[in-house]
Short mmCIF file of C-alpha atoms in Angstrom, two decimals:
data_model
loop_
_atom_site.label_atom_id
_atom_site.label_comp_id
_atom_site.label_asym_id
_atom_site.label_seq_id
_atom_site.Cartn_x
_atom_site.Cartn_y
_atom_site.Cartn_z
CA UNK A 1 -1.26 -39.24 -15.79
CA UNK A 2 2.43 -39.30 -15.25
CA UNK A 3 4.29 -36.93 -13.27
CA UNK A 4 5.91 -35.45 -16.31
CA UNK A 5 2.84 -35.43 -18.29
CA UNK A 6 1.05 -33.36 -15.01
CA UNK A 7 4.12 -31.12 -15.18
CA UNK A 8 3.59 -30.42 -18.99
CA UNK A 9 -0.40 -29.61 -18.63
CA UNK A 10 0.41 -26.04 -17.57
CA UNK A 11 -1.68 -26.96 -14.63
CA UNK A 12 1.09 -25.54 -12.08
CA UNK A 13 1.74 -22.56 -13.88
CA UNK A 14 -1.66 -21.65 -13.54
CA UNK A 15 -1.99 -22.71 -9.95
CA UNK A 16 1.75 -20.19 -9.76
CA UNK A 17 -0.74 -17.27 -10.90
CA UNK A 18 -3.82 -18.39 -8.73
CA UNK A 19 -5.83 -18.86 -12.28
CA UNK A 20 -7.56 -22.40 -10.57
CA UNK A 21 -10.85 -22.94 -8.42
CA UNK A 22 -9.94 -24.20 -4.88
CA UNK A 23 -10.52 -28.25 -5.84
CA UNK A 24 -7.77 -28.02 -8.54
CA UNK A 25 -5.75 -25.94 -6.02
CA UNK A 26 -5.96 -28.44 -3.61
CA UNK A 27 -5.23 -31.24 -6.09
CA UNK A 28 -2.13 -29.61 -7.06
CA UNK A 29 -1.40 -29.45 -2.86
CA UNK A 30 -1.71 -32.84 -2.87
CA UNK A 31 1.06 -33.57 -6.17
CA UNK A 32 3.07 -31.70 -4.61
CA UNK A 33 3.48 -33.10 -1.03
CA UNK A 34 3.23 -36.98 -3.12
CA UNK A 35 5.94 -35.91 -5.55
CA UNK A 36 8.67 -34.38 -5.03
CA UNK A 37 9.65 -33.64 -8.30
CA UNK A 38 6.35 -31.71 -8.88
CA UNK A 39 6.94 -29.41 -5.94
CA UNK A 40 10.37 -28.43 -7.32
CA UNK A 41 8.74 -27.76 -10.66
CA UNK A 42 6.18 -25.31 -8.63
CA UNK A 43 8.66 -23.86 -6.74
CA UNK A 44 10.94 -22.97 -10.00
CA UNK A 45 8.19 -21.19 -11.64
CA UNK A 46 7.44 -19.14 -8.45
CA UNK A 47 10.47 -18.33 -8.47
CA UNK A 48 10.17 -17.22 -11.88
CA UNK A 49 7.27 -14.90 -10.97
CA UNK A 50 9.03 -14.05 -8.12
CA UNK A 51 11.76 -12.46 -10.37
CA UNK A 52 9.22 -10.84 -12.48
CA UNK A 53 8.12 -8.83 -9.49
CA UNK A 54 11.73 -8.14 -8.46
CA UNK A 55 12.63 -6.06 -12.00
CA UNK A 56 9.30 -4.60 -11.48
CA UNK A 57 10.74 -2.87 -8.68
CA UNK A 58 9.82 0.45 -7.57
CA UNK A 59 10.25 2.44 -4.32
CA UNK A 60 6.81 3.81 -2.63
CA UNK A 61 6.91 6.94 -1.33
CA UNK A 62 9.34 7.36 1.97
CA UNK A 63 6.31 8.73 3.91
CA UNK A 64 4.54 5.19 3.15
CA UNK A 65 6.47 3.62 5.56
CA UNK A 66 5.47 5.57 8.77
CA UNK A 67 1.84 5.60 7.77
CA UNK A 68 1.81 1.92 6.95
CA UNK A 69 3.81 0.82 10.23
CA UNK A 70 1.21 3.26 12.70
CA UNK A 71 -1.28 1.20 11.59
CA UNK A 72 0.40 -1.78 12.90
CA UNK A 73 0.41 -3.11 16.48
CA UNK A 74 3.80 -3.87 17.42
CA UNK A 75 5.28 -6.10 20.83
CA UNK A 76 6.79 -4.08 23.41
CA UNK A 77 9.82 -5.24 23.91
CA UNK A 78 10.48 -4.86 27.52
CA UNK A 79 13.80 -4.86 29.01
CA UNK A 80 15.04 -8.10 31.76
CA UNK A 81 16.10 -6.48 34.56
CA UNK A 82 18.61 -8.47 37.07
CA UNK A 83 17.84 -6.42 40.61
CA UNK A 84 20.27 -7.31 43.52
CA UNK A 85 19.98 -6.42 46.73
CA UNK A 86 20.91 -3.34 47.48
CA UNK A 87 20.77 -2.55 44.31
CA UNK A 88 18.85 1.08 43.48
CA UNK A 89 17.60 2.33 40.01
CA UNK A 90 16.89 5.22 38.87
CA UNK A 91 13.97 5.92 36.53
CA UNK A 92 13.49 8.72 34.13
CA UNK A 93 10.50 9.75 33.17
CA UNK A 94 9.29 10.98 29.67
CA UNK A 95 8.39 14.17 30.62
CA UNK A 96 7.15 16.72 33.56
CA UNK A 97 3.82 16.10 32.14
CA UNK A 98 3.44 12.59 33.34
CA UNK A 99 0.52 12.57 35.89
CA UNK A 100 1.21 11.83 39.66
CA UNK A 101 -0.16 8.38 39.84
CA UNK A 102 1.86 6.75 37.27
CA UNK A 103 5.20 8.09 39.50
CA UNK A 104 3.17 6.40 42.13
CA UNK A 105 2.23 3.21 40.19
CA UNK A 106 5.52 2.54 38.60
CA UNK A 107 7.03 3.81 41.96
CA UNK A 108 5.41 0.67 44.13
CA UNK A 109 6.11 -1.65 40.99
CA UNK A 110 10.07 -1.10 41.87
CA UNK A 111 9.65 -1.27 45.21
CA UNK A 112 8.03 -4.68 45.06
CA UNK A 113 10.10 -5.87 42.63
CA UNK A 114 13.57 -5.17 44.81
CA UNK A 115 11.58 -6.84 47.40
CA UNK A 116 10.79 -9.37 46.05
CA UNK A 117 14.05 -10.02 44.80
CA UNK A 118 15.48 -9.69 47.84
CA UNK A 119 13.76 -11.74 49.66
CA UNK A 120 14.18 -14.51 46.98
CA UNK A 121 17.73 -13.52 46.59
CA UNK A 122 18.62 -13.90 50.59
CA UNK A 123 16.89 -17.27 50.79
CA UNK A 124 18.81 -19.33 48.48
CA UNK A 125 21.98 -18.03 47.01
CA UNK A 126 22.57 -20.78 45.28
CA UNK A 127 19.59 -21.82 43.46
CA UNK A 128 19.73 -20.32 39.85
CA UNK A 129 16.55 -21.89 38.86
CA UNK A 130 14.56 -19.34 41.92
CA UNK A 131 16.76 -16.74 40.43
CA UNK A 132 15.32 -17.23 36.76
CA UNK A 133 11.91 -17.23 38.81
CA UNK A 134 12.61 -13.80 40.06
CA UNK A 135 14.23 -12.34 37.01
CA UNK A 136 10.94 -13.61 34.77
CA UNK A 137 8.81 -12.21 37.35
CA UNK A 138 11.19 -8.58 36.89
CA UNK A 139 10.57 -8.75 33.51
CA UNK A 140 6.54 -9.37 33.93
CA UNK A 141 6.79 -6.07 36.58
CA UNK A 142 8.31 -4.63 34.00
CA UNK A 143 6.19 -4.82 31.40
CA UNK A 144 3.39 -3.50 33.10
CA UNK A 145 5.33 -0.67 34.34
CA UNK A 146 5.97 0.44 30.46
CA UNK A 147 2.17 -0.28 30.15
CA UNK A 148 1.26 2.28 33.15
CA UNK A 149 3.55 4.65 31.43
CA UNK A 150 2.50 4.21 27.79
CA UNK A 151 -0.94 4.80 28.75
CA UNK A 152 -0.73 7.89 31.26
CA UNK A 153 1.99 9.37 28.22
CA UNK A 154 -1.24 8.51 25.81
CA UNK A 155 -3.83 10.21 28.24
CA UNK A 156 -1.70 13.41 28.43
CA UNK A 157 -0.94 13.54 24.78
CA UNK A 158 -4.93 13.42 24.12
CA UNK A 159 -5.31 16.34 26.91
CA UNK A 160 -3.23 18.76 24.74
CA UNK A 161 -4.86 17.52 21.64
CA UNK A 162 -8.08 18.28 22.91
CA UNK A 163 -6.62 21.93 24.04
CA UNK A 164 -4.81 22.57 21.10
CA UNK A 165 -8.53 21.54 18.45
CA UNK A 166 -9.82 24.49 17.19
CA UNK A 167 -13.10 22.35 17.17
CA UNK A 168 -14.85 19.77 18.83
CA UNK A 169 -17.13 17.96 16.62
CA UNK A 170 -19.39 15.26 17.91
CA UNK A 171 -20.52 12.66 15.17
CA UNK A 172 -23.97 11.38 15.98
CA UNK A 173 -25.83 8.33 14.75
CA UNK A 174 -26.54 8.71 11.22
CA UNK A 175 -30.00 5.82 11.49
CA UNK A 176 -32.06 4.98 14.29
CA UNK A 177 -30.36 2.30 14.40
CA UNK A 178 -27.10 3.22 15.32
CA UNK A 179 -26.76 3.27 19.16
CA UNK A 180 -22.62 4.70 19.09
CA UNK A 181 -20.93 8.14 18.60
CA UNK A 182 -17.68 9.44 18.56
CA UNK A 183 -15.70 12.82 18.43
CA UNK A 184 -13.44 14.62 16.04
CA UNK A 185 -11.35 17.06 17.28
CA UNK A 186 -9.77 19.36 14.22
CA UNK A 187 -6.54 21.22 14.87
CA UNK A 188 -6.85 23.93 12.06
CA UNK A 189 -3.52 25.62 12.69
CA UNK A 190 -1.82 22.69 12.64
CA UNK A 191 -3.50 21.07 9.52
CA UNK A 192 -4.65 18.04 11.87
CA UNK A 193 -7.28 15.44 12.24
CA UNK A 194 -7.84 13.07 15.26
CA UNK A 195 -10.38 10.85 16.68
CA UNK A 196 -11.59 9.49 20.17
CA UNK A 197 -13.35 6.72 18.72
CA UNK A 198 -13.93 4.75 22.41
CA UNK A 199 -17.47 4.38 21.96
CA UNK A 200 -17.78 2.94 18.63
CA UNK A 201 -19.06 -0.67 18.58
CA UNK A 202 -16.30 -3.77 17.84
CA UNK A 203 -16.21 -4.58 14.09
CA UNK A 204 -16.33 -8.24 12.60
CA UNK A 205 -13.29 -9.31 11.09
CA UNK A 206 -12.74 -7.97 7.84
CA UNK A 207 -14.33 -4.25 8.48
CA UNK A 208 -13.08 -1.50 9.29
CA UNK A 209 -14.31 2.01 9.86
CA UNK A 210 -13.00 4.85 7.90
CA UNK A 211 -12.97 8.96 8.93
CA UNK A 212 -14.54 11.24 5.84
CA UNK A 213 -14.71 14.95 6.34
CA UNK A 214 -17.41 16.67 3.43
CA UNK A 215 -15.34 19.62 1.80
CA UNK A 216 -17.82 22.14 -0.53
CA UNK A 217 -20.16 18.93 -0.60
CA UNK A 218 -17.59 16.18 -1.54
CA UNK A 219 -16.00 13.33 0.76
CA UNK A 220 -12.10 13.13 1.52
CA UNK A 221 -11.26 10.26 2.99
CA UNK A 222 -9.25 11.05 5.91
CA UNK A 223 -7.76 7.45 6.76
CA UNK A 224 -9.09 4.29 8.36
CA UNK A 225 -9.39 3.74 12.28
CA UNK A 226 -7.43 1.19 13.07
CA UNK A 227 -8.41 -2.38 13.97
CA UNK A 228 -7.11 -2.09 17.85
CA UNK A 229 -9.21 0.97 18.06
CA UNK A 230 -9.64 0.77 21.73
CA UNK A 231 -6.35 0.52 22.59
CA UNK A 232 -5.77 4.80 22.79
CA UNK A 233 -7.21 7.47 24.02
CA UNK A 234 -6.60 9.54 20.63
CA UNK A 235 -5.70 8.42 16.99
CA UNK A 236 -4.46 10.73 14.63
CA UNK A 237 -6.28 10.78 11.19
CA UNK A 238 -4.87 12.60 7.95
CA UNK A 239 -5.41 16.42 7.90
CA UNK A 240 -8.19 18.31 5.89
CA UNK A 241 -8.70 21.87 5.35
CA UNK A 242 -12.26 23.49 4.95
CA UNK A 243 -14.32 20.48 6.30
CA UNK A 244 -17.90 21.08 6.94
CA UNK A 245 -18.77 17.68 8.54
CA UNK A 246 -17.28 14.55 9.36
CA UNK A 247 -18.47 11.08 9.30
CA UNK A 248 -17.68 7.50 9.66
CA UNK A 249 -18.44 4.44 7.61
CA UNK A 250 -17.83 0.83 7.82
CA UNK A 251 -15.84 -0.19 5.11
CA UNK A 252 -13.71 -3.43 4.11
CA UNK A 253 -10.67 -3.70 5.75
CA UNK A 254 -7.88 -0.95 4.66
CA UNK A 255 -10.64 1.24 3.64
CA UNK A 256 -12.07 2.39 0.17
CA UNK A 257 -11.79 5.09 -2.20
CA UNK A 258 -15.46 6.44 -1.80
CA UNK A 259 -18.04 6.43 1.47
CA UNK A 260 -20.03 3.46 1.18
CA UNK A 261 -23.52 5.17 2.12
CA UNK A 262 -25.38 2.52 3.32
CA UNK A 263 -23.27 1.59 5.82
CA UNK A 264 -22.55 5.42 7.08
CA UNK A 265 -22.85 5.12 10.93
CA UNK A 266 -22.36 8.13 12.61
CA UNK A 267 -21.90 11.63 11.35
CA UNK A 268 -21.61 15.01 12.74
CA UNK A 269 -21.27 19.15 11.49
CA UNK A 270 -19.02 21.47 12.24
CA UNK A 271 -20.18 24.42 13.83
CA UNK A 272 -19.70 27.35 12.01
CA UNK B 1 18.10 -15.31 -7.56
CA UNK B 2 19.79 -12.95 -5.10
CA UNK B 3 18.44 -13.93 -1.24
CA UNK B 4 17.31 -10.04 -0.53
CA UNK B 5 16.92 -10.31 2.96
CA UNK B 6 20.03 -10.65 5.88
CA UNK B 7 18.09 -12.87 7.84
CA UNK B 8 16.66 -16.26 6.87
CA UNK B 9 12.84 -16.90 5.90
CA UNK B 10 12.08 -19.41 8.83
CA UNK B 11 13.51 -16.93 11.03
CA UNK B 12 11.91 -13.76 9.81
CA UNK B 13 8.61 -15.51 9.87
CA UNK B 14 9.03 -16.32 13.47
CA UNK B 15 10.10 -12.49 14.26
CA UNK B 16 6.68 -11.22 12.25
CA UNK B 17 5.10 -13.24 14.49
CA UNK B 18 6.07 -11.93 17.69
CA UNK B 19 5.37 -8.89 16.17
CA UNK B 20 8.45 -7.41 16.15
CA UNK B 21 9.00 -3.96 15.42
CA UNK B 22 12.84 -4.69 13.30
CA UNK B 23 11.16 -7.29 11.44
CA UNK B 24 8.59 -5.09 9.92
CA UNK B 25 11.30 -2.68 9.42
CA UNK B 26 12.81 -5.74 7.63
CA UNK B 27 10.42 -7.00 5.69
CA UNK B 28 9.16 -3.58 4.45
CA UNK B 29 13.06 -2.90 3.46
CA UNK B 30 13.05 -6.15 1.46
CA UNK B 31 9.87 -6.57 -0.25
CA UNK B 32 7.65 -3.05 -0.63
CA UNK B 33 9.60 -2.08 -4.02
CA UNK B 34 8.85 -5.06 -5.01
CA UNK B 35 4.95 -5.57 -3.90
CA UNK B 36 4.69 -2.11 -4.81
CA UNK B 37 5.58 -2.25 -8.73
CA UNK B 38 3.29 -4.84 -9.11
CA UNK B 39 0.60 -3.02 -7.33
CA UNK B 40 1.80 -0.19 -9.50
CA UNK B 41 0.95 -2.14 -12.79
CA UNK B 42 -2.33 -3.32 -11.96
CA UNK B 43 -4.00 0.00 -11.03
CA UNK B 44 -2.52 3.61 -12.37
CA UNK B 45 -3.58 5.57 -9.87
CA UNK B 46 -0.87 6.60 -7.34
CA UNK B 47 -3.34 6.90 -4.10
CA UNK B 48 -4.96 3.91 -4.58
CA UNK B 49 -1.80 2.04 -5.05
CA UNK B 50 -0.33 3.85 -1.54
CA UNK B 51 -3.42 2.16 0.72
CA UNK B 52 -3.32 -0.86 -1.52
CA UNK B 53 0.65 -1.27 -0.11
CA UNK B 54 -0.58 -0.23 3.07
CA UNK B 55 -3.32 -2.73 2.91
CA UNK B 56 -1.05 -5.29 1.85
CA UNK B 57 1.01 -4.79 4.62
CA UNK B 58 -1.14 -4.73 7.80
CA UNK B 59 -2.81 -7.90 6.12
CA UNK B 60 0.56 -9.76 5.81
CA UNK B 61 0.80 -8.32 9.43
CA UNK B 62 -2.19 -9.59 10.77
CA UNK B 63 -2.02 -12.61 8.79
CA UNK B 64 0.82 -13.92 9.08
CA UNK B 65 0.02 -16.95 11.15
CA UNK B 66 -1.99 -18.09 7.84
CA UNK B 67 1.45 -18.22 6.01
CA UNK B 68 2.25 -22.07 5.36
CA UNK B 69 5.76 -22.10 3.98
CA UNK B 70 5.10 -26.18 3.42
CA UNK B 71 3.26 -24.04 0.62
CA UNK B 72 5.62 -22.27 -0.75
CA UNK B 73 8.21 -18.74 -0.10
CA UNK B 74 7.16 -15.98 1.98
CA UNK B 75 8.07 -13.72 -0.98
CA UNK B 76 5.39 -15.71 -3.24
CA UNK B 77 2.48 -15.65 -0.13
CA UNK B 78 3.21 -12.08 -0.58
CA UNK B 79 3.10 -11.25 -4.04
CA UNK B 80 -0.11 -13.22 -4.28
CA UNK B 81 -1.72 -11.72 -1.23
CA UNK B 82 -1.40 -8.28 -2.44
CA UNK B 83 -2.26 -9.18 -5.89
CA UNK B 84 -5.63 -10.05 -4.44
CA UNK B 85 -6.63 -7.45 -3.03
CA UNK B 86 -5.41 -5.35 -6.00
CA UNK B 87 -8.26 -7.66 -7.77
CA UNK B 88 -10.91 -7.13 -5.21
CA UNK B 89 -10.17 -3.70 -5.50
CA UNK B 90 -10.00 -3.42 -9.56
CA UNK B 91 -13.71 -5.68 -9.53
CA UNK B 92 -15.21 -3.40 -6.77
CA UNK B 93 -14.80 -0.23 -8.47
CA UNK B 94 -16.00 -1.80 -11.85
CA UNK B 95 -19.34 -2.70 -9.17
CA UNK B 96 -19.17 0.72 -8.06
CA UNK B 97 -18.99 2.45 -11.28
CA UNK B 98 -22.18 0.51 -12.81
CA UNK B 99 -24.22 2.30 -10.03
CA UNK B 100 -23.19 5.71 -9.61
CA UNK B 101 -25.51 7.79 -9.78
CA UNK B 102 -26.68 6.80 -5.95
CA UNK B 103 -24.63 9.11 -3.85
CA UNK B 104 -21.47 11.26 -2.33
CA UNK B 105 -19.12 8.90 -4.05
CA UNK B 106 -19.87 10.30 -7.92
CA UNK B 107 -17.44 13.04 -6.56
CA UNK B 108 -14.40 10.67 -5.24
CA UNK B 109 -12.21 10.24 -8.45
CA UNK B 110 -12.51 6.60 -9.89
CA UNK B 111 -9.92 5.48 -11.95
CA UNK B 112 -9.67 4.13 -15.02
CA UNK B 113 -9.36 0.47 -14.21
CA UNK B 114 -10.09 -0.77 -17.47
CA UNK B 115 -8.43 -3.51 -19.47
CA UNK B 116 -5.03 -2.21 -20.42
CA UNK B 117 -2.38 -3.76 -22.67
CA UNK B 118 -0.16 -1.04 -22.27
CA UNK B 119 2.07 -0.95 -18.46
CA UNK B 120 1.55 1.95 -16.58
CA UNK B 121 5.47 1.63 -15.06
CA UNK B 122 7.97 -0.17 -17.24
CA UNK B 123 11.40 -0.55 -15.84
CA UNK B 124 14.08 -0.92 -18.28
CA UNK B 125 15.01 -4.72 -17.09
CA UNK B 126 11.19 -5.34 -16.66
CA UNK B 127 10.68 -3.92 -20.65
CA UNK B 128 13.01 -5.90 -21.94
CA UNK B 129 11.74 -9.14 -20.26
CA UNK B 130 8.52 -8.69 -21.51
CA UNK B 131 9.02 -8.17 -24.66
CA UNK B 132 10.75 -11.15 -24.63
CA UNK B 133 7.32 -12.91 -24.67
CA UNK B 134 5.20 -13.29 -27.52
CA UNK B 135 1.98 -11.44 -28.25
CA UNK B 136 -0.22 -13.85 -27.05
CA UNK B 137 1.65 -14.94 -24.10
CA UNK B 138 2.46 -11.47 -22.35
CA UNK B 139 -1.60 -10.95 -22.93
CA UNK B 140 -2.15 -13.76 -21.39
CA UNK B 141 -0.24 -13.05 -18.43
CA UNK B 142 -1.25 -9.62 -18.62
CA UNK B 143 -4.67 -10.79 -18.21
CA UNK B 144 -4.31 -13.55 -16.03
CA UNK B 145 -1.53 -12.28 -13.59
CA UNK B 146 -2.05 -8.24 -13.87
CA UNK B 147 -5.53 -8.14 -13.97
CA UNK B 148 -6.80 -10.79 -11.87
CA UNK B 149 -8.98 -12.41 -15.07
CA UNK B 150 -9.56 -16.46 -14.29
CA UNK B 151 -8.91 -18.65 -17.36
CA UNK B 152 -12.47 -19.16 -18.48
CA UNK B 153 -13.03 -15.90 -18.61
CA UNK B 154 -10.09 -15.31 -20.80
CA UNK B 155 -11.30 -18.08 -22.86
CA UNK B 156 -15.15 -16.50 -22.98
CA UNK B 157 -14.62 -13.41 -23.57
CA UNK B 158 -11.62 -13.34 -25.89
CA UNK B 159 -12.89 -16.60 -28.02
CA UNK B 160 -10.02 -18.65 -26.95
CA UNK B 161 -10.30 -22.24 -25.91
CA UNK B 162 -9.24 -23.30 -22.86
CA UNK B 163 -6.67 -25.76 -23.36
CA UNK B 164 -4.96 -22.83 -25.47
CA UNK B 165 -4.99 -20.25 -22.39
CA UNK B 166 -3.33 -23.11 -20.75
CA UNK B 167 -0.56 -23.69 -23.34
CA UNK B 168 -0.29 -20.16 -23.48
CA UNK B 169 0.70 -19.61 -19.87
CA UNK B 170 3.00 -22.61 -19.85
CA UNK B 171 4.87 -21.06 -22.60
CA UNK B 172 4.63 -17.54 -21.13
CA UNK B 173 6.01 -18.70 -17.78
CA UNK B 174 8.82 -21.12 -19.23
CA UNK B 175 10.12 -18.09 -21.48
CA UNK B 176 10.02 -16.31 -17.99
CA UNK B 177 12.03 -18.88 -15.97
CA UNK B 178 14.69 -18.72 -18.72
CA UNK B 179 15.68 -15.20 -17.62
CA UNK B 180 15.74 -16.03 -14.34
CA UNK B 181 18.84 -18.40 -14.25
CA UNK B 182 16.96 -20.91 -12.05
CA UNK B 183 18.58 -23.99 -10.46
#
């Protein structure tokens, strides 16, 4: 078969719309990188697809965009810092709340750091490669001071959670099986959900586990746990009203519209 | 076809990867209208097609190290991810509806995911290019793209041979790429 004869079968169209097993996908793969001509006839009607998707435009709802990006782990991006000698920085802190050590912590960081840039600093002047060294070294110090202070600013944020919950529920294994728990803590006034989920086990790729609170006998999802679970102290869950119980199931990744009761893990009731 | 986004693809890529918080806020801008009408026209109900975007997005998140652009566009990868897990989704819940009589989940609202000819959100330029298509061809990529059917089981279970789903889609697609002004 000719390239233009390939072209013609409607064989790339239907690799376009993913309509093939994965040998003819891969045969296509392999036109494509041979012949040029066949990978800009694949790309055109992508393209065309492409354009079918953008005048079937339509805008989610705003409030998508927050609860999409919290369950996404982004970089910190932490600042490069040039210290000089003699140089002296002052740090604000988030808030009065932030507990003593991470002052201390971040405290001895800086002081090392201008230290250590000193001392590199005094000792050759004129070497802008040792400089670099000292600046990437700022920049590592650095980092792990925003660590210290993202995770003391987590650790007080789950103290006044856990003040603020009307109640405290702890979900139990749901099978002999099961060997993990976790807690719920459910701020009524405030319409709010969250969970300490520290003790559940790591999931294989591909699962996650999602919150479900029982209302008059029925399940409301309440969100998915997110993959980095371990990461915080506290993650905040979508808000129910009248729950009786909550419980956790392992579910495919992003969650699903209804409990999937075999694989219910842990599960706890509200005391009334 | 407009470029939608400020940045370049190679370079975008590269910024998802480093997991960049402005790229996200990028690539969200650009493409979730987009990914979300289609999501939109393969399942009608408006909660399942919010996690479906948000599942589409912390997979091209997590994922996006998979992305070959020797392959193809970034705005392709996407479509197609998120069209498949529109599919898993729209063959799970057929799975879940044949045994429901098991447990809590009788009471979570399933939706009716059924084979549909009609669109459950038309815009006006999408309407027009549709209709543009012949009968058979905007079923077949009704079926084929929308609905996540594979050609042979157009072919079985609408008593259509193969080689014509094939012509069909050709067609259907060339009538598409007309409208699209391609170079």
């Amino acid at each position: 078969m000719n390239t233009s004869e390939y072209i013609e079968s409607g064989i790339l169209e239907l690799y376009a719309i993913q309509g093939l097993t994965p040998a003819e996908m891969q045969e296509v793969e392999a036109m494509c990188a041979a012949h040029p001509e066949v990978r800009a006839e694949l790309d055109a009607i992508c393209a065309s697809l492409e354009g079918l998707a953008e005048v079937g435009k339509l805008n989610p709802p705003p409030a998508l965009k927050t609860r999409i990006s919290s369950q996404l782990t982004f970089a910190t991006e932490a600042p490069v810092h040039n210290i000089l000698p003699g140089e002296t920085r002052v740090v604000a802190m988030n808030s009065s709340m932030t507990p003593w050590y991470a002052v201390a912590a971040s405290t001895m960081l800086l002081i090392a750091s201008s230290g250590t840039a000193y001392h590199f600093y005094s000792k050759s002047q004129s070497s802008e490669q040792e400089l670099l060294a000292i600046q990437t070294k700022n920049s590592v110090l650095a980092d792990q001071y925003q660590n210290v202070q993202k995770a003391s600013f987590e650790i007080t944020e789950a103290m006044a959670i856990m003040e603020r919950a009307d109640a405290k529920v702890k979900l139990m294994p749901a099978k002999p099986e099961v060997t993990m728990s976790a807690m719920v803590y459910w701020d009524k006034a405030n319409n709010k959900t969250y969970i300490d989920p520290a003790s559940l086990a790591e999931l294989e790729e591909g699962s996650q586990y999602q919150l479900w609170a029982l209302v008059d006998g029925k399940p409301v999802d309440l969100g998915v746990i997110a993959v980095d679970f371990r990461n915080r102290p506290m993650y905040e869950m979508k808000g129910v009203e009248g729950a009786q119980a909550f419980a956790i199931t392992i579910e495919p990744m992003g969650g699903s519209a209804g409990p999937t009761m075999e694989k219910l893990v842990v599960l706890g009731k509200v005391a009334v | 076809m407009s470029t939608r986004i400020q940045i370049q693809e190679p370079e975008l890529v590269q910024q998802l990867q480093e997991r960049s918080a402005k790229a996200f806020d990028m690539l969200y801008d650009s493409y979730s209208a987009a990914l979300y009408g289609v999501i939109q026209r393969m399942v009608t109900d408006e909660e399942l097609a919010n996690d479906l975007l948000q599942e589409a997005f912390v997979k091209i998140w997590n994922n996006i190290s998979q992305y070959d652009s020797g392959k193809g566009r970034l705005f392709t990868w996407m479509i197609n991810l998120t069209r498949n897990l529109a599919i898993d989704k729209l063959r799970s819940r057929g799975h879940r509806n044949s045994q429901k009589n098991r447990s809590l989940d009788n009471a979570v609202n399933e939706v009716d995911s059924s084979l549909s000819t009609t669109f459950s959100v038309e815009s006006i330029g999408l309407k027009k290019l549709v209709d543009g298509l012949k009968e058979d061809q905007r079923f077949i990529i009704e079926l084929l793209y929308f609905k996540g059917y594979t050609q042979s089981e157009v072919a079985e279970e609408f008593d259509i041979p193969l080689g014509t789903v094939k012509t069909r889609v050709r067609m259907a697609v060339t009538e598409l790429r007309k409208h699209f002004d391609l170079k």
